[in-house]
Amino acid sequence: MEVGGQWPCWRITLSLLLCFGNVVSAQIKYIVPEEVKEGSVVGNIAKDLSLDISTLAHRRFRIVSGPEEALFQVNQNNGELHVSKRIDREKLCDANTVCSISLKCVVEDPLEVHYIEVEITDVNDNPPIFPRSEQQFEIAEHTLLGTRFQVQTARDPDLGINSVRHYKLSQNELFDIDVRERHETKIPFLVLKKALDRERQSKHILTLTATDGGSPPKSGSLKISVIVLDINDNRPVFGRDSYSATILENAPLGTVVITINATDLDDGVNGEIEYSLGENMDGKIHDLFTLDKKTGELQVKGKIDFEETGVFKLDVQASDKGQPPLIAEAELNIKVTDINDNAPEIEITSLSSVVSENANPGTAIALISVSDKDSGVNGKIICTLTENMPFELKPSFRENMYSLVTKGRLDREAKSVYEITVTALDLGQPPLSSCKVLNIQVSDVNDNSPEFSQNSFELYLSENNVLGASIFSVSAFDRDLNENAAIAYNLHQGDLTFLNINSETGIIYALKSFDYETTKTFHFQVFASDSGSPSLSSNVTVNVFILDQNDNVPVILYPVSANGSAEGVEEIPRNVNAGHLVTKVRAYDADIGYNGWLLFSLQEVSEHSLFALDRYTGQIRTLRSFTETDEAQHKLVILVKDNGNVSLSATATVIVKVVEPKEAFAASDVKNAEKDEEENNVTFYLIITLGSVSVLFVISIIVLIVMQCSKSTDYSSKYLQDTNYDGTLCHSIQYRSGDKRYMLVGPRMSIGSTIAPGSNRNTLVIPDRRRRDSGEVRLAH
């Protein structure tokens, strides 16, 4: 768009606005010619950016960066950018085609950064100038027609059409001017068009005029003196028309850049060659390089800086010592190789040192710009942050401009302070770097629920516990701070009938005494809540297993007399052999495990050599055959004892009567019938018992599954009904099948037992220490 005013050629371009978090950036471009009057208005920045002019002073509208000499200033009252000093484009940008100045403007509340680019255009304010006002040529009289002699090139600091466009030689008959373009520079050559005659005229004075293309045009002139010499018919010849060399910047003084060489076919002084630098060069080249006139070595004379000049173009000459001397010319291009001698620079425009841990990803924290004075690869910068940080550098539309933003959710509990190192590394060899450290503090929010050390707890509690005593304690921790981490404990309302908890310490108290035979396991839930706003909570399940104590005395099932006492009478024939089964004492214990494991022993016996008692099965057998001298009646007292820490026991008395075989046969028939009936009854009851237990077990499992599926979502603890065996006959029923002996037990296995393959988990295989008859059902421990 065009901006009217004093300079109608000035233009402004407004770039697309970009946002980095809360930072707004924009770029404007103005075009202004050099040599404008101081105080001239370049443009109205506030108007072009649609800023409120009345707030500029309050928002500290200012230029924060630009050239060392402040060429421009901004007016905070009206937002105008005006020229504050004389602008010389040639001094500012040398021979660069495009001359632009970058300015950075800042306004605050809120922070906005705007980039202003001012392009300085050229005006025809410099005339062409020759390096020297006079140039002399010594030309032999027999020089061939068409021979060219290079003349000094006029220099015009202006660009484009304002630079040198034409050369014109004063009117004469002997010489003409030929202009050739080399390296975008017009180089004049004096061309001999008519043979010289020293005898007629030994000296010719010519004037060469250089004119630029400006309006109006400017010009400069050179006086050319031609001295006609006697013939020297061979001129020096270079090995090539042009030479190329490369040199590192900051090369030490005296470094040999290249050695040039020329030859001359003449003899004597006409063949002796001296080397020199051409006259048609910038004066700085003579300050930086020197050419040995005898050896042709070009050496470094001054400091070579790539950042000032990347390529040097030299003209070298080889002249013999003939009369007149002949000169050969060659072109020498010296390319300066940049070395990485400038470290990157980091600038922080703004910084926020505290960020909330619930800040959204992409929240801007700082605006960072980097720069490097080197060029090419040495000036390319990679900007990085400390690894494994929840922050990232978001590049701007402008190169080497970044926003430091959050790239993920912050967690103060994981890390509360971040020390971020911003590193700017160039790609030079070796690379140079610089860094700045930013300290970012993360503020806390209540985003963590209290946590228990385990997902669930298991409490093993002995039955018959003391009322009101503490049975367990839980502890939770909260990774937040202050009130967000203050924890209170409580139980579900339904659990308060038999439990209590200290809300501050988490210690749990029992309000009832538990009995293993009625309750074997239950669970409850403990809730932990913090004091944040809103409050966060969590819960944990405590599974309680009641441990059995030996609080049940063994009960004798057989023998039992009519009056209920543990006493019975057995009759056996006198002629039985050793090993005859007299009877079997049956008992059970309501406890389980060792507390319910019963052992049988003889406490009292009239004849120790006649009877033996199996300590595990309770079977009484004869040790030998009876003799005539053995008594007819024997009293056996059997002690039934469990294996609890404090053992409990019961006794049974068996009276064994030895009768004659005939009497025994008669009694045996009756007794066998009774015994068969008794065995059948026991078997029948055992089957009923086993069936009942199995049905009860299946029903309990189904009830548990239904309760789990229908559990309420409030995680309140429920008092579970006992699903295990309750210490009745099932704890001591043993039976055989084939070579294996089985025992039905409660929820825990007896030591020394193994689970029978294919059985349910309440059936154990008992190691058989003696050979027993297959299929026999026994009631023992």
Coordinates of C-alpha atoms in Angstrom, one line a residue, residues 29-471:
K29 CA 7.9 -2.6 6.2
Y30 CA 8.6 1.0 5.1
I31 CA 10.6 2.2 2.2
V32 CA 12.5 5.6 2.4
P33 CA 15.2 7.1 0.3
E34 CA 18.6 8.1 1.7
E35 CA 19.6 11.7 2.5
V36 CA 16.1 12.7 3.6
K37 CA 15.8 15.7 5.9
E38 CA 16.1 15.0 9.6
G39 CA 12.7 14.9 11.2
S40 CA 11.0 13.6 8.1
V41 CA 8.1 11.3 8.9
V42 CA 8.6 7.7 7.7
G43 CA 5.1 6.4 8.7
N44 CA 2.6 6.2 11.5
I45 CA 3.3 2.9 13.3
A46 CA 0.3 3.2 15.6
K47 CA -2.1 3.8 12.8
D48 CA -0.7 1.0 10.6
L49 CA -1.0 -1.4 13.6
S50 CA -4.4 -0.1 14.6
L51 CA -3.1 0.9 18.1
D52 CA -4.9 3.3 20.3
I53 CA -2.7 6.5 20.1
S54 CA -4.0 7.8 23.5
T55 CA -2.5 4.8 25.3
L56 CA 0.9 4.8 23.7
A57 CA 2.7 6.7 26.4
H58 CA 1.0 4.7 29.2
R59 CA 2.0 1.4 27.5
R60 CA 5.6 2.6 27.0
F61 CA 5.6 2.5 23.3
R62 CA 9.3 2.5 22.3
I63 CA 12.0 1.1 20.0
V64 CA 14.1 -1.5 21.9
S65 CA 16.6 -2.5 19.2
G66 CA 18.1 -1.3 16.0
P67 CA 21.5 0.0 14.6
E68 CA 24.0 1.4 17.1
E69 CA 23.3 4.9 15.7
A70 CA 19.7 5.7 16.3
L71 CA 18.6 6.7 12.8
F72 CA 14.9 6.6 13.7
Q73 CA 12.8 7.6 16.6
V74 CA 9.2 7.1 17.5
N75 CA 6.8 9.7 18.8
Q76 CA 4.8 8.4 21.8
N77 CA 2.2 11.1 21.4
N78 CA 1.1 10.3 17.8
G79 CA 2.9 7.0 17.0
E80 CA 4.9 8.5 14.1
L81 CA 8.3 7.1 13.1
H82 CA 10.6 9.9 11.9
V83 CA 14.2 10.2 10.8
S84 CA 16.5 11.4 13.6
K85 CA 19.9 11.5 11.7
R86 CA 21.2 11.8 8.2
I87 CA 21.0 8.5 6.4
D88 CA 23.9 7.6 4.1
R89 CA 23.0 4.4 2.3
E90 CA 26.5 3.9 1.0
K91 CA 28.0 4.2 4.5
L92 CA 25.3 2.1 6.0
C93 CA 25.2 -0.8 3.6
D94 CA 28.3 -0.4 1.4
A95 CA 27.6 -2.1 -1.9
N96 CA 24.7 -4.3 -0.9
T97 CA 21.9 -4.3 -3.4
V98 CA 19.2 -4.2 -0.7
C99 CA 19.7 -2.0 2.3
S100 CA 17.3 -2.5 5.1
I101 CA 17.3 -1.7 8.9
S102 CA 15.4 -3.9 11.4
L103 CA 13.7 -2.2 14.3
K104 CA 11.9 -3.9 17.2
C105 CA 9.1 -2.0 18.9
V106 CA 7.5 -3.0 22.2
V107 CA 4.2 -1.9 23.9
E108 CA 3.2 -3.3 27.3
D109 CA 0.0 -4.1 29.2
P110 CA -0.4 -6.4 27.3
L111 CA 3.0 -7.2 25.9
E112 CA 3.2 -6.8 22.1
V113 CA 6.3 -7.0 20.0
H114 CA 6.3 -5.5 16.5
Y115 CA 9.1 -5.7 14.0
I116 CA 9.7 -2.7 11.7
E117 CA 11.8 -3.1 8.5
V118 CA 12.9 0.1 6.8
E119 CA 14.4 -0.2 3.4
I120 CA 16.8 2.6 2.3
T121 CA 16.7 3.3 -1.4
D122 CA 19.5 4.9 -3.3
V123 CA 19.6 8.4 -4.7
N124 CA 22.2 9.8 -7.1
D125 CA 24.3 11.7 -4.6
N126 CA 27.8 10.5 -5.6
P127 CA 29.7 11.2 -8.8
P128 CA 32.0 8.7 -10.4
I129 CA 35.5 9.0 -9.0
F130 CA 38.7 7.5 -10.4
P131 CA 41.2 6.2 -7.8
R132 CA 43.8 8.7 -9.0
S133 CA 43.4 11.9 -11.0
E134 CA 46.1 10.9 -13.5
Q135 CA 47.4 7.7 -15.1
Q136 CA 50.5 7.3 -17.2
F137 CA 51.2 4.7 -19.9
E138 CA 54.5 3.9 -21.5
I139 CA 53.8 2.4 -24.9
A140 CA 56.4 1.2 -27.4
E141 CA 56.2 2.8 -30.8
H142 CA 55.9 -0.5 -32.6
T143 CA 53.0 -1.7 -30.4
L144 CA 50.5 -3.6 -32.5
L145 CA 47.3 -2.0 -33.5
G146 CA 44.4 -3.1 -31.4
T147 CA 46.6 -3.5 -28.3
R148 CA 44.5 -2.7 -25.2
F149 CA 45.7 -1.0 -22.0
Q150 CA 43.6 -1.2 -18.9
V151 CA 42.6 2.1 -17.5
Q152 CA 41.6 2.9 -13.9
T153 CA 37.9 2.1 -13.3
A154 CA 35.8 4.8 -12.0
R155 CA 33.9 4.0 -8.7
D156 CA 30.4 5.2 -7.9
P157 CA 29.0 4.2 -4.5
D158 CA 25.5 4.6 -5.9
L159 CA 23.6 1.6 -7.2
G160 CA 21.8 0.6 -10.3
I161 CA 21.2 3.3 -12.8
N162 CA 22.9 5.8 -10.5
S163 CA 26.3 4.0 -10.9
V164 CA 28.8 4.3 -13.7
R165 CA 27.2 3.8 -17.1
H166 CA 29.4 5.4 -19.8
Y167 CA 33.1 6.2 -20.5
K168 CA 34.1 8.8 -23.1
L169 CA 37.6 9.5 -24.4
S170 CA 38.6 13.0 -25.5
Q171 CA 38.9 13.5 -29.3
N172 CA 42.2 12.1 -30.8
E173 CA 43.4 10.1 -33.8
L174 CA 45.5 7.4 -32.0
F175 CA 43.4 5.9 -29.3
D176 CA 39.9 4.7 -28.7
I177 CA 38.2 3.5 -25.6
D178 CA 36.7 0.0 -25.2
V179 CA 34.6 -0.9 -22.2
R180 CA 34.2 -4.5 -21.0
E181 CA 32.1 -5.7 -18.1
R182 CA 33.8 -7.9 -15.5
H183 CA 32.2 -8.9 -12.2
E184 CA 29.3 -6.5 -12.9
T185 CA 31.9 -3.6 -13.2
K186 CA 32.5 -1.7 -16.4
I187 CA 36.3 -1.6 -17.0
P188 CA 37.7 0.8 -19.6
F189 CA 40.6 -0.2 -21.9
L190 CA 42.7 2.2 -24.0
V191 CA 42.9 0.7 -27.5
L192 CA 45.6 1.6 -30.0
K193 CA 43.9 2.2 -33.3
K194 CA 46.8 3.9 -35.1
A195 CA 50.6 3.2 -35.0
L196 CA 52.6 5.4 -32.7
D197 CA 55.6 7.4 -34.0
R198 CA 57.9 8.5 -31.3
E199 CA 59.8 10.7 -33.6
R200 CA 56.7 12.7 -34.4
Q201 CA 55.3 12.9 -30.9
S202 CA 56.7 11.2 -27.7
K203 CA 53.8 12.1 -25.4
H204 CA 50.0 12.2 -25.7
I205 CA 47.6 13.8 -23.2
L206 CA 44.0 12.3 -23.1
T207 CA 41.0 12.8 -20.9
L208 CA 38.7 10.0 -20.0
T209 CA 35.3 11.0 -18.6
A210 CA 33.0 8.6 -16.6
T211 CA 29.3 9.4 -16.4
D212 CA 26.6 7.8 -14.3
G213 CA 22.9 7.2 -15.2
G214 CA 21.4 9.5 -12.7
S215 CA 19.1 12.4 -13.4
P216 CA 20.8 14.8 -13.7
P217 CA 23.9 12.7 -14.5
K218 CA 27.1 13.1 -12.6
S219 CA 30.6 12.6 -14.0
G220 CA 34.3 12.3 -13.1
S221 CA 37.4 12.6 -15.3
L222 CA 40.9 11.0 -15.5
K223 CA 44.0 12.5 -17.1
I224 CA 45.8 9.9 -19.2
S225 CA 49.4 10.5 -20.2
V226 CA 50.9 8.2 -22.9
I227 CA 54.7 8.1 -23.2
V228 CA 55.9 6.6 -26.4
L229 CA 58.9 4.3 -25.9
D230 CA 61.3 2.5 -28.0
I231 CA 60.4 -1.1 -28.9
N232 CA 60.4 -4.1 -26.5
D233 CA 58.7 -6.8 -28.5
N234 CA 57.9 -9.5 -25.9
R235 CA 55.6 -9.0 -23.0
P236 CA 55.4 -11.2 -19.9
V237 CA 52.9 -14.0 -20.1
F238 CA 51.0 -15.5 -17.1
G239 CA 50.4 -19.2 -16.8
R240 CA 46.7 -18.6 -16.8
D241 CA 44.3 -15.8 -17.4
S242 CA 42.8 -15.9 -13.9
Y243 CA 43.8 -17.3 -10.5
S244 CA 41.7 -18.5 -7.6
A245 CA 42.6 -18.9 -4.0
T246 CA 41.0 -19.5 -0.7
I247 CA 42.0 -18.2 2.7
L248 CA 40.6 -18.6 6.2
E249 CA 39.4 -15.5 7.9
N250 CA 41.7 -14.3 10.8
A251 CA 44.7 -15.8 8.9
P252 CA 48.0 -14.9 10.6
L253 CA 49.9 -12.0 9.1
G254 CA 52.5 -13.1 6.5
T255 CA 50.3 -16.1 5.4
V256 CA 51.0 -16.8 1.7
V257 CA 47.7 -16.8 -0.1
I258 CA 49.0 -17.8 -3.6
T259 CA 52.1 -17.5 -5.8
I260 CA 51.6 -16.2 -9.3
N261 CA 54.1 -16.8 -12.1
A262 CA 54.8 -15.2 -15.5
T263 CA 57.4 -15.7 -18.2
D264 CA 59.1 -13.4 -20.7
L265 CA 60.9 -14.7 -23.8
D266 CA 63.2 -11.7 -24.0
D267 CA 66.7 -11.7 -22.6
G268 CA 68.4 -9.4 -20.2
V269 CA 66.5 -6.7 -18.6
N270 CA 63.7 -7.0 -21.1
G271 CA 63.0 -10.5 -19.7
E272 CA 63.3 -9.6 -16.0
I273 CA 59.8 -9.5 -14.5
E274 CA 58.4 -7.6 -11.6
Y275 CA 55.0 -8.3 -10.1
S276 CA 52.6 -5.7 -8.8
L277 CA 49.0 -5.2 -7.8
G278 CA 46.8 -3.4 -10.3
E279 CA 45.8 0.2 -9.8
N280 CA 42.2 -0.6 -10.4
M281 CA 41.4 -1.8 -6.8
D282 CA 39.9 -0.6 -3.6
G283 CA 42.3 1.0 -1.2
K284 CA 41.4 -1.6 1.5
I285 CA 43.0 -4.4 -0.6
H286 CA 46.4 -2.7 -0.4
D287 CA 45.9 -2.6 3.4
L288 CA 45.1 -6.3 3.5
F289 CA 47.5 -7.9 1.0
T290 CA 51.0 -7.3 -0.3
L291 CA 52.6 -8.9 -3.4
D292 CA 56.3 -9.6 -3.5
K293 CA 57.5 -8.0 -6.7
K294 CA 60.3 -10.6 -7.2
T295 CA 58.7 -13.9 -6.1
G296 CA 55.0 -13.3 -6.9
E297 CA 53.9 -14.4 -3.5
L298 CA 50.7 -12.7 -2.3
Q299 CA 50.8 -12.5 1.5
V300 CA 48.3 -11.4 4.2
K301 CA 49.1 -7.9 5.4
G302 CA 46.0 -7.1 7.6
K303 CA 43.2 -8.8 9.4
I304 CA 40.9 -10.7 7.2
D305 CA 37.2 -10.7 8.4
F306 CA 34.7 -12.7 6.6
E307 CA 31.8 -10.7 8.2
E308 CA 33.1 -7.6 6.4
T309 CA 34.1 -9.1 3.0
G310 CA 33.6 -12.6 1.7
V311 CA 35.4 -12.3 -1.7
F312 CA 38.3 -10.2 -2.8
K313 CA 38.8 -9.5 -6.6
L314 CA 42.4 -8.4 -7.4
D315 CA 44.2 -7.5 -10.6
V316 CA 47.8 -8.5 -10.7
Q317 CA 50.4 -7.3 -13.3
A318 CA 53.7 -8.7 -14.5
S319 CA 56.0 -6.1 -16.0
D320 CA 59.4 -6.6 -17.7
K321 CA 62.3 -4.2 -17.4
G322 CA 62.6 -3.5 -21.1
Q323 CA 62.5 -0.1 -22.6
P324 CA 59.7 0.4 -22.8
P325 CA 58.5 -2.3 -20.3
L326 CA 55.7 -4.6 -21.3
I327 CA 52.9 -5.5 -18.9
A328 CA 50.7 -8.6 -18.6
E329 CA 47.6 -8.7 -16.5
A330 CA 45.7 -11.5 -14.8
E331 CA 42.6 -11.7 -12.5
L332 CA 42.9 -13.1 -9.0
N333 CA 39.8 -14.1 -7.0
I334 CA 40.3 -14.7 -3.3
K335 CA 37.5 -16.4 -1.5
V336 CA 37.5 -16.0 2.3
T337 CA 36.4 -19.0 4.2
D338 CA 34.3 -18.2 7.2
I339 CA 35.4 -19.7 10.5
N340 CA 33.2 -20.0 13.5
D341 CA 34.6 -17.1 15.6
N342 CA 31.3 -15.7 16.9
A343 CA 29.2 -17.4 19.6
P344 CA 25.4 -17.1 19.4
E345 CA 23.7 -14.5 21.5
I346 CA 20.4 -15.1 23.4
E347 CA 18.0 -12.3 24.3
I348 CA 15.0 -12.8 26.7
T349 CA 12.4 -10.2 26.1
S350 CA 9.9 -11.2 28.8
L351 CA 9.7 -13.9 31.5
S352 CA 7.1 -15.2 33.9
S353 CA 8.8 -17.0 36.8
V354 CA 5.7 -18.7 38.3
V355 CA 3.2 -21.0 36.5
S356 CA 0.3 -23.0 37.9
E357 CA 0.5 -26.8 37.6
N358 CA -2.9 -26.8 35.9
A359 CA -1.8 -24.4 33.2
N360 CA -2.9 -25.5 29.8
P361 CA -0.3 -26.8 27.3
G362 CA 0.9 -24.0 25.1
T363 CA 1.0 -21.4 27.8
A364 CA 3.7 -18.8 26.9
I365 CA 6.3 -18.2 29.6
A366 CA 9.1 -16.3 27.8
L367 CA 10.0 -14.8 24.4
I368 CA 13.5 -15.7 23.3
S369 CA 15.5 -14.5 20.3
V370 CA 18.9 -15.7 19.2
S371 CA 21.5 -14.3 16.7
D372 CA 24.9 -15.1 15.3
K373 CA 27.3 -12.7 13.5
D374 CA 28.8 -15.5 11.5
S375 CA 27.4 -16.5 8.1
G376 CA 26.3 -19.7 6.3
V377 CA 26.5 -22.8 8.4
N378 CA 28.5 -21.0 11.1
G379 CA 25.5 -18.7 11.5
K380 CA 22.8 -21.3 11.5
I381 CA 21.6 -21.8 15.1
I382 CA 19.9 -24.7 16.8
C383 CA 18.1 -23.6 20.0
T384 CA 17.4 -26.3 22.5
L385 CA 16.2 -26.7 26.1
T386 CA 17.2 -29.0 28.9
E387 CA 16.1 -32.6 28.1
N388 CA 13.1 -34.2 29.7
M389 CA 11.4 -30.9 30.5
P390 CA 7.6 -30.2 30.0
F391 CA 8.5 -27.1 28.0
E392 CA 9.3 -26.5 24.4
L393 CA 10.5 -23.8 22.1
K394 CA 7.9 -22.8 19.6
P395 CA 9.5 -21.1 16.5
S396 CA 8.1 -17.8 15.3
F397 CA 7.4 -16.8 11.7
R398 CA 10.6 -14.8 12.1
E399 CA 13.8 -16.9 12.0
N400 CA 15.7 -17.4 15.3
M401 CA 12.7 -16.2 17.3
Y402 CA 11.0 -18.6 19.8
S403 CA 8.4 -18.7 22.4
L404 CA 9.0 -20.8 25.5
V405 CA 5.7 -22.6 26.2
T406 CA 4.5 -25.5 28.2
K407 CA 4.1 -28.7 26.1
G408 CA 2.3 -30.8 28.6
R409 CA 0.6 -30.8 32.0
L410 CA 2.8 -29.8 34.9
D411 CA 2.9 -31.8 38.1
R412 CA 4.1 -29.9 41.1
E413 CA 4.2 -33.1 43.1
A414 CA 6.7 -34.5 40.7
K415 CA 8.8 -31.4 40.4
S416 CA 8.1 -28.0 41.9
V417 CA 11.0 -25.9 40.4
Y418 CA 12.4 -26.2 36.9
E419 CA 15.8 -24.9 36.1
I420 CA 15.6 -24.5 32.3
T421 CA 18.8 -24.1 30.3
V422 CA 18.3 -22.5 26.9
T423 CA 21.2 -23.4 24.7
A424 CA 22.0 -21.8 21.4
L425 CA 24.4 -23.9 19.3
D426 CA 25.7 -22.9 15.9
L427 CA 26.6 -25.5 13.2
G428 CA 30.2 -24.4 12.8
Q429 CA 33.2 -26.6 13.2
P430 CA 34.0 -26.5 16.0
P431 CA 30.5 -25.4 17.1
L432 CA 30.2 -22.4 19.5
S433 CA 27.3 -22.1 22.0
S434 CA 25.9 -19.9 24.7
C435 CA 23.2 -20.5 27.2
K436 CA 20.9 -18.8 29.7
V437 CA 19.2 -20.4 32.7
L438 CA 15.6 -19.7 33.5
N439 CA 14.1 -20.7 36.9
I440 CA 10.4 -21.6 36.7
Q441 CA 8.4 -22.3 39.9
V442 CA 5.2 -24.4 39.8
S443 CA 2.4 -23.4 42.1
D444 CA 0.2 -26.1 43.7
V445 CA -3.5 -27.0 43.1
N446 CA -5.5 -29.8 44.7
D447 CA -5.1 -32.4 42.0
N448 CA -4.0 -35.4 44.0
S449 CA -6.3 -37.7 46.0
P450 CA -4.9 -39.3 49.2
E451 CA -3.1 -42.5 48.5
F452 CA -2.8 -45.6 50.6
S453 CA 0.5 -47.6 50.6
Q454 CA -1.4 -50.7 49.2
N455 CA -4.4 -51.3 47.1
S456 CA -5.9 -53.5 49.8
F457 CA -4.8 -54.8 53.3
E458 CA -5.1 -58.2 54.9
L459 CA -5.6 -58.4 58.6
Y460 CA -5.2 -61.7 60.4
L461 CA -7.1 -61.3 63.7
S462 CA -7.2 -64.0 66.4
E463 CA -10.7 -64.8 67.6
N464 CA -11.8 -63.8 71.1
N465 CA -10.2 -60.4 70.7
V466 CA -10.6 -57.8 73.5
L467 CA -13.5 -55.3 73.1
G468 CA -12.4 -51.8 72.3
A469 CA -8.8 -52.7 71.6
S470 CA -7.0 -51.4 68.4
I471 CA -6.8 -54.1 65.8

